[in-house]
Amino acid sequence: MAVRTGRCAPRREIRAYSRAAARLTTVGTSDEKTSRSRHMGELKLGYKASAEQFGPRELVEIAVLAEEHGLESATVSDHFQPWRHKGGHAPFSLAWMAAVGERTKRIQLGTSVLTPTFRYNPAVIAQAFATMGLLYPQRVMLGVGSGEALNEIATGYTGEWPEFKERFGRLREAVDLMRALWTGERTDFDGQYYKTVGASIYDVPKGGIPVYIAAGGPLVARYAGRAGDGFICTSGKGMDLYTEKLMPAVAEGAAKAGRTVDDIDRMIEIKLSYDTDPELALENTRFWAPLSLTAEQKHSITDPIEMEAAADALPIEQIAKRWIVASDPDQAVEQIKPYIDAGLNHLVFHAPGQDQKRFLELFERDLAPRLRALG
């Protein structure tokens, strides 16, 4: 892969964003990186905006409430299709981010996660996030992942859904291209999957956009540690995954890049069904039954109707296993604390119920003070 960058478009090849070097390069000037890293180790509490469950206007209002209730980030899922057909939603994540940005003042906004490799051209994603970075300075991040067939097949991807090796290769190349474009220089990019010719993004925030890399295993976690401004994972998969695989891999990748895990925002989406009514706390998880399907099912089913049918056949006990289900605040915090102890500093809470206002009120009253005391 060759990348040529320069204001005057010189005709020599520059390897500054080659595969090896780009993995070591995170966005920002040295002063900005130092300032950013000072805050990476601090405990932060965020909100997961579930675009698969709520329409765009309601989801904007919920995010505004999240800021009012003291949360520090709101990350949104980026789905073309939801996990279930009946009652499902799939508003466009970037339009939602802009709307929330206009209605809020301090909350960090980002995707968790977006796939910049199939239905999107990474150059266009780089342009979109550069624009939002200027509109909402120091508030925008781009969370990326390797993709799901559910969202990409429906929009025209032909052939068999690619194996992980190709999806991971596309992701790395997309990140390289976006960072090259965020320099603001003319970019000739000649990759295996993506190409640009004399491409420039004319409106770019100083330092570009922080890239958070989602990982479910050590290979991508190592890449996140080496090349990411942030790392994203999800809860409910057994603590050994986090303590023995993911976090050590992030640390290993960071060390290879000459930095530490404290230079990286370590985000986890915590699946939390908390309500003072224990029956409601359990029942609220039912909408998200698709999360309890096997990885093979989630990667092979491309129709929300089929996904819903498979998920609704699961018993509530199996569905709830992916969630921290609690009605006592101390018990809830006791189950959240191991993730903090594992080294994850940015806790983004995904609540499954329809009444998100109730969840935010209960969270601020019962859980936030206890969690902040741990930080």
PDB file of N, CA and C in Angstrom, residues 204-268:
ATOM      1  N   VAL A 204     -10.746  20.496   8.241  1.00  0.00           N
ATOM      2  CA  VAL A 204     -10.296  19.451   9.168  1.00  0.00           C
ATOM      3  C   VAL A 204      -9.920  20.084  10.504  1.00  0.00           C
ATOM      4  N   PRO A 205     -10.401  19.552  11.623  1.00  0.00           N
ATOM      5  CA  PRO A 205      -9.980  20.089  12.919  1.00  0.00           C
ATOM      6  C   PRO A 205      -8.516  19.781  13.181  1.00  0.00           C
ATOM      7  N   LYS A 206      -7.856  20.664  13.878  1.00  0.00           N
ATOM      8  CA  LYS A 206      -6.456  20.449  14.223  1.00  0.00           C
ATOM      9  C   LYS A 206      -6.316  19.150  14.998  1.00  0.00           C
ATOM     10  N   GLY A 207      -5.440  18.279  14.517  1.00  0.00           N
ATOM     11  CA  GLY A 207      -5.234  17.002  15.190  1.00  0.00           C
ATOM     12  C   GLY A 207      -6.120  15.883  14.698  1.00  0.00           C
ATOM     13  N   GLY A 208      -7.053  16.162  13.784  1.00  0.00           N
ATOM     14  CA  GLY A 208      -7.913  15.105  13.266  1.00  0.00           C
ATOM     15  C   GLY A 208      -8.957  14.651  14.268  1.00  0.00           C
ATOM     16  N   ILE A 209      -9.396  13.416  14.128  1.00  0.00           N
ATOM     17  CA  ILE A 209     -10.469  12.846  14.944  1.00  0.00           C
ATOM     18  C   ILE A 209      -9.950  11.620  15.687  1.00  0.00           C
ATOM     19  N   PRO A 210     -10.203  11.494  16.988  1.00  0.00           N
ATOM     20  CA  PRO A 210      -9.806  10.278  17.708  1.00  0.00           C
ATOM     21  C   PRO A 210     -10.537   9.050  17.161  1.00  0.00           C
ATOM     22  N   VAL A 211      -9.788   7.983  16.941  1.00  0.00           N
ATOM     23  CA  VAL A 211     -10.346   6.729  16.440  1.00  0.00           C
ATOM     24  C   VAL A 211     -10.333   5.695  17.562  1.00  0.00           C
ATOM     25  N   TYR A 212     -11.505   5.148  17.857  1.00  0.00           N
ATOM     26  CA  TYR A 212     -11.648   4.095  18.866  1.00  0.00           C
ATOM     27  C   TYR A 212     -11.904   2.785  18.119  1.00  0.00           C
ATOM     28  N   ILE A 213     -11.168   1.755  18.461  1.00  0.00           N
ATOM     29  CA  ILE A 213     -11.229   0.491  17.731  1.00  0.00           C
ATOM     30  C   ILE A 213     -11.886  -0.577  18.595  1.00  0.00           C
ATOM     31  N   ALA A 214     -12.961  -1.169  18.067  1.00  0.00           N
ATOM     32  CA  ALA A 214     -13.697  -2.204  18.794  1.00  0.00           C
ATOM     33  C   ALA A 214     -13.048  -3.558  18.573  1.00  0.00           C
ATOM     34  N   ALA A 215     -12.958  -4.331  19.643  1.00  0.00           N
ATOM     35  CA  ALA A 215     -12.327  -5.647  19.560  1.00  0.00           C
ATOM     36  C   ALA A 215     -13.053  -6.643  20.445  1.00  0.00           C
ATOM     37  N   GLY A 216     -13.196  -7.862  19.925  1.00  0.00           N
ATOM     38  CA  GLY A 216     -13.759  -8.949  20.713  1.00  0.00           C
ATOM     39  C   GLY A 216     -12.755 -10.031  21.013  1.00  0.00           C
ATOM     40  N   GLY A 217     -11.532  -9.867  20.485  1.00  0.00           N
ATOM     41  CA  GLY A 217     -10.476 -10.844  20.699  1.00  0.00           C
ATOM     42  C   GLY A 217      -9.131 -10.159  20.761  1.00  0.00           C
ATOM     43  N   PRO A 218      -8.075 -10.897  21.115  1.00  0.00           N
ATOM     44  CA  PRO A 218      -6.769 -10.279  21.355  1.00  0.00           C
ATOM     45  C   PRO A 218      -6.095  -9.694  20.119  1.00  0.00           C
ATOM     46  N   LEU A 219      -6.344 -10.248  18.928  1.00  0.00           N
ATOM     47  CA  LEU A 219      -5.674  -9.732  17.734  1.00  0.00           C
ATOM     48  C   LEU A 219      -6.060  -8.279  17.472  1.00  0.00           C
ATOM     49  N   VAL A 220      -7.343  -7.999  17.448  1.00  0.00           N
ATOM     50  CA  VAL A 220      -7.791  -6.627  17.191  1.00  0.00           C
ATOM     51  C   VAL A 220      -7.530  -5.747  18.411  1.00  0.00           C
ATOM     52  N   ALA A 221      -7.610  -6.315  19.612  1.00  0.00           N
ATOM     53  CA  ALA A 221      -7.286  -5.535  20.816  1.00  0.00           C
ATOM     54  C   ALA A 221      -5.836  -5.072  20.777  1.00  0.00           C
ATOM     55  N   ARG A 222      -4.955  -5.927  20.282  1.00  0.00           N
ATOM     56  CA  ARG A 222      -3.541  -5.545  20.154  1.00  0.00           C
ATOM     57  C   ARG A 222      -3.404  -4.389  19.156  1.00  0.00           C
ATOM     58  N   TYR A 223      -4.145  -4.475  18.068  1.00  0.00           N
ATOM     59  CA  TYR A 223      -4.147  -3.389  17.079  1.00  0.00           C
ATOM     60  C   TYR A 223      -4.695  -2.098  17.694  1.00  0.00           C
ATOM     61  N   ALA A 224      -5.745  -2.212  18.502  1.00  0.00           N
ATOM     62  CA  ALA A 224      -6.297  -1.027  19.172  1.00  0.00           C
ATOM     63  C   ALA A 224      -5.255  -0.387  20.074  1.00  0.00           C
ATOM     64  N   GLY A 225      -4.497  -1.202  20.790  1.00  0.00           N
ATOM     65  CA  GLY A 225      -3.452  -0.661  21.649  1.00  0.00           C
ATOM     66  C   GLY A 225      -2.343   0.006  20.873  1.00  0.00           C
ATOM     67  N   ARG A 226      -2.068  -0.520  19.696  1.00  0.00           N
ATOM     68  CA  ARG A 226      -0.983   0.013  18.881  1.00  0.00           C
ATOM     69  C   ARG A 226      -1.406   1.250  18.097  1.00  0.00           C
ATOM     70  N   ALA A 227      -2.637   1.266  17.592  1.00  0.00           N
ATOM     71  CA  ALA A 227      -3.029   2.303  16.638  1.00  0.00           C
ATOM     72  C   ALA A 227      -4.217   3.145  17.066  1.00  0.00           C
ATOM     73  N   GLY A 228      -4.935   2.745  18.101  1.00  0.00           N
ATOM     74  CA  GLY A 228      -6.153   3.460  18.454  1.00  0.00           C
ATOM     75  C   GLY A 228      -5.945   4.574  19.458  1.00  0.00           C
ATOM     76  N   ASP A 229      -6.793   5.568  19.375  1.00  0.00           N
ATOM     77  CA  ASP A 229      -6.899   6.564  20.443  1.00  0.00           C
ATOM     78  C   ASP A 229      -7.768   6.021  21.564  1.00  0.00           C
ATOM     79  N   GLY A 230      -8.602   5.039  21.214  1.00  0.00           N
ATOM     80  CA  GLY A 230      -9.448   4.385  22.190  1.00  0.00           C
ATOM     81  C   GLY A 230      -9.674   2.938  21.804  1.00  0.00           C
ATOM     82  N   PHE A 231     -10.138   2.165  22.771  1.00  0.00           N
ATOM     83  CA  PHE A 231     -10.442   0.744  22.607  1.00  0.00           C
ATOM     84  C   PHE A 231     -11.865   0.535  23.098  1.00  0.00           C
ATOM     85  N   ILE A 232     -12.644  -0.291  22.381  1.00  0.00           N
ATOM     86  CA  ILE A 232     -14.034  -0.547  22.747  1.00  0.00           C
ATOM     87  C   ILE A 232     -14.271  -2.047  22.855  1.00  0.00           C
ATOM     88  N   CYS A 233     -14.943  -2.461  23.915  1.00  0.00           N
ATOM     89  CA  CYS A 233     -15.403  -3.841  24.029  1.00  0.00           C
ATOM     90  C   CYS A 233     -16.780  -3.830  24.687  1.00  0.00           C
ATOM     91  N   THR A 234     -17.402  -4.991  24.787  1.00  0.00           N
ATOM     92  CA  THR A 234     -18.715  -5.091  25.414  1.00  0.00           C
ATOM     93  C   THR A 234     -18.665  -6.082  26.571  1.00  0.00           C
ATOM     94  N   SER A 235     -19.570  -5.909  27.514  1.00  0.00           N
ATOM     95  CA  SER A 235     -19.565  -6.710  28.741  1.00  0.00           C
ATOM     96  C   SER A 235     -20.287  -8.039  28.545  1.00  0.00           C
ATOM     97  N   GLY A 236     -20.252  -8.844  29.608  1.00  0.00           N
ATOM     98  CA  GLY A 236     -21.080 -10.037  29.666  1.00  0.00           C
ATOM     99  C   GLY A 236     -20.528 -11.265  28.991  1.00  0.00           C
ATOM    100  N   LYS A 237     -19.209 -11.348  28.836  1.00  0.00           N
ATOM    101  CA  LYS A 237     -18.621 -12.485  28.125  1.00  0.00           C
ATOM    102  C   LYS A 237     -17.635 -13.272  28.980  1.00  0.00           C
ATOM    103  N   GLY A 238     -17.708 -13.111  30.291  1.00  0.00           N
ATOM    104  CA  GLY A 238     -16.793 -13.811  31.186  1.00  0.00           C
ATOM    105  C   GLY A 238     -15.567 -12.969  31.471  1.00  0.00           C
ATOM    106  N   MET A 239     -15.255 -12.760  32.744  1.00  0.00           N
ATOM    107  CA  MET A 239     -14.188 -11.824  33.103  1.00  0.00           C
ATOM    108  C   MET A 239     -12.823 -12.250  32.583  1.00  0.00           C
ATOM    109  N   ASP A 240     -12.609 -13.542  32.377  1.00  0.00           N
ATOM    110  CA  ASP A 240     -11.309 -13.987  31.864  1.00  0.00           C
ATOM    111  C   ASP A 240     -10.997 -13.355  30.510  1.00  0.00           C
ATOM    112  N   LEU A 241     -12.019 -13.111  29.713  1.00  0.00           N
ATOM    113  CA  LEU A 241     -11.781 -12.483  28.410  1.00  0.00           C
ATOM    114  C   LEU A 241     -11.116 -11.126  28.577  1.00  0.00           C
ATOM    115  N   TYR A 242     -11.541 -10.368  29.558  1.00  0.00           N
ATOM    116  CA  TYR A 242     -11.031  -9.012  29.755  1.00  0.00           C
ATOM    117  C   TYR A 242      -9.686  -9.019  30.485  1.00  0.00           C
ATOM    118  N   THR A 243      -9.581  -9.830  31.514  1.00  0.00           N
ATOM    119  CA  THR A 243      -8.366  -9.809  32.336  1.00  0.00           C
ATOM    120  C   THR A 243      -7.219 -10.604  31.732  1.00  0.00           C
ATOM    121  N   GLU A 244      -7.537 -11.677  30.986  1.00  0.00           N
ATOM    122  CA  GLU A 244      -6.492 -12.565  30.474  1.00  0.00           C
ATOM    123  C   GLU A 244      -6.192 -12.357  28.995  1.00  0.00           C
ATOM    124  N   LYS A 245      -7.116 -11.760  28.254  1.00  0.00           N
ATOM    125  CA  LYS A 245      -6.920 -11.643  26.807  1.00  0.00           C
ATOM    126  C   LYS A 245      -6.953 -10.191  26.316  1.00  0.00           C
ATOM    127  N   LEU A 246      -8.089  -9.527  26.489  1.00  0.00           N
ATOM    128  CA  LEU A 246      -8.248  -8.214  25.860  1.00  0.00           C
ATOM    129  C   LEU A 246      -7.313  -7.161  26.434  1.00  0.00           C
ATOM    130  N   MET A 247      -7.365  -6.948  27.743  1.00  0.00           N
ATOM    131  CA  MET A 247      -6.547  -5.880  28.321  1.00  0.00           C
ATOM    132  C   MET A 247      -5.047  -6.150  28.202  1.00  0.00           C
ATOM    133  N   PRO A 248      -4.564  -7.387  28.398  1.00  0.00           N
ATOM    134  CA  PRO A 248      -3.140  -7.635  28.137  1.00  0.00           C
ATOM    135  C   PRO A 248      -2.756  -7.367  26.690  1.00  0.00           C
ATOM    136  N   ALA A 249      -3.661  -7.676  25.746  1.00  0.00           N
ATOM    137  CA  ALA A 249      -3.361  -7.417  24.337  1.00  0.00           C
ATOM    138  C   ALA A 249      -3.299  -5.921  24.049  1.00  0.00           C
ATOM    139  N   VAL A 250      -4.214  -5.152  24.642  1.00  0.00           N
ATOM    140  CA  VAL A 250      -4.162  -3.691  24.478  1.00  0.00           C
ATOM    141  C   VAL A 250      -2.840  -3.156  25.011  1.00  0.00           C
ATOM    142  N   ALA A 251      -2.434  -3.618  26.180  1.00  0.00           N
ATOM    143  CA  ALA A 251      -1.175  -3.165  26.780  1.00  0.00           C
ATOM    144  C   ALA A 251       0.018  -3.546  25.910  1.00  0.00           C
ATOM    145  N   GLU A 252      -0.018  -4.748  25.340  1.00  0.00           N
ATOM    146  CA  GLU A 252       1.075  -5.190  24.465  1.00  0.00           C
ATOM    147  C   GLU A 252       1.164  -4.314  23.221  1.00  0.00           C
ATOM    148  N   GLY A 253       0.010  -4.030  22.612  1.00  0.00           N
ATOM    149  CA  GLY A 253       0.006  -3.167  21.438  1.00  0.00           C
ATOM    150  C   GLY A 253       0.484  -1.770  21.756  1.00  0.00           C
ATOM    151  N   ALA A 254       0.058  -1.244  22.896  1.00  0.00           N
ATOM    152  CA  ALA A 254       0.494   0.093  23.302  1.00  0.00           C
ATOM    153  C   ALA A 254       2.000   0.135  23.499  1.00  0.00           C
ATOM    154  N   ALA A 255       2.552  -0.901  24.127  1.00  0.00           N
ATOM    155  CA  ALA A 255       3.998  -0.942  24.368  1.00  0.00           C
ATOM    156  C   ALA A 255       4.771  -0.944  23.056  1.00  0.00           C
ATOM    157  N   LYS A 256       4.252  -1.640  22.053  1.00  0.00           N
ATOM    158  CA  LYS A 256       4.920  -1.671  20.753  1.00  0.00           C
ATOM    159  C   LYS A 256       4.917  -0.295  20.097  1.00  0.00           C
ATOM    160  N   ALA A 257       3.949   0.526  20.461  1.00  0.00           N
ATOM    161  CA  ALA A 257       3.867   1.884  19.920  1.00  0.00           C
ATOM    162  C   ALA A 257       4.572   2.895  20.814  1.00  0.00           C
ATOM    163  N   GLY A 258       5.251   2.422  21.850  1.00  0.00           N
ATOM    164  CA  GLY A 258       5.984   3.318  22.734  1.00  0.00           C
ATOM    165  C   GLY A 258       5.112   4.112  23.668  1.00  0.00           C
ATOM    166  N   ARG A 259       3.991   3.540  24.076  1.00  0.00           N
ATOM    167  CA  ARG A 259       3.102   4.226  25.006  1.00  0.00           C
ATOM    168  C   ARG A 259       2.532   3.213  25.991  1.00  0.00           C
ATOM    169  N   THR A 260       1.639   3.661  26.863  1.00  0.00           N
ATOM    170  CA  THR A 260       1.030   2.781  27.848  1.00  0.00           C
ATOM    171  C   THR A 260      -0.481   2.786  27.672  1.00  0.00           C
ATOM    172  N   VAL A 261      -1.144   1.900  28.400  1.00  0.00           N
ATOM    173  CA  VAL A 261      -2.606   1.859  28.299  1.00  0.00           C
ATOM    174  C   VAL A 261      -3.243   3.146  28.806  1.00  0.00           C
ATOM    175  N   ASP A 262      -2.534   3.898  29.646  1.00  0.00           N
ATOM    176  CA  ASP A 262      -3.090   5.159  30.128  1.00  0.00           C
ATOM    177  C   ASP A 262      -3.173   6.213  29.031  1.00  0.00           C
ATOM    178  N   ASP A 263      -2.519   5.960  27.892  1.00  0.00           N
ATOM    179  CA  ASP A 263      -2.622   6.864  26.748  1.00  0.00           C
ATOM    180  C   ASP A 263      -3.849   6.555  25.897  1.00  0.00           C
ATOM    181  N   ILE A 264      -4.595   5.521  26.261  1.00  0.00           N
ATOM    182  CA  ILE A 264      -5.716   5.038  25.462  1.00  0.00           C
ATOM    183  C   ILE A 264      -6.987   5.094  26.303  1.00  0.00           C
ATOM    184  N   ASP A 265      -8.070   5.593  25.724  1.00  0.00           N
ATOM    185  CA  ASP A 265      -9.363   5.566  26.403  1.00  0.00           C
ATOM    186  C   ASP A 265      -9.920   4.152  26.278  1.00  0.00           C
ATOM    187  N   ARG A 266     -10.125   3.484  27.407  1.00  0.00           N
ATOM    188  CA  ARG A 266     -10.501   2.074  27.409  1.00  0.00           C
ATOM    189  C   ARG A 266     -11.993   1.965  27.738  1.00  0.00           C
ATOM    190  N   MET A 267     -12.779   1.873  26.691  1.00  0.00           N
ATOM    191  CA  MET A 267     -14.235   1.950  26.804  1.00  0.00           C
ATOM    192  C   MET A 267     -14.858   0.557  26.787  1.00  0.00           C
ATOM    193  N   ILE A 268     -15.848   0.377  27.625  1.00  0.00           N
ATOM    194  CA  ILE A 268     -16.636  -0.853  27.602  1.00  0.00           C
ATOM    195  C   ILE A 268     -18.111  -0.506  27.643  1.00  0.00           C
TER     196      ILE A 268
END
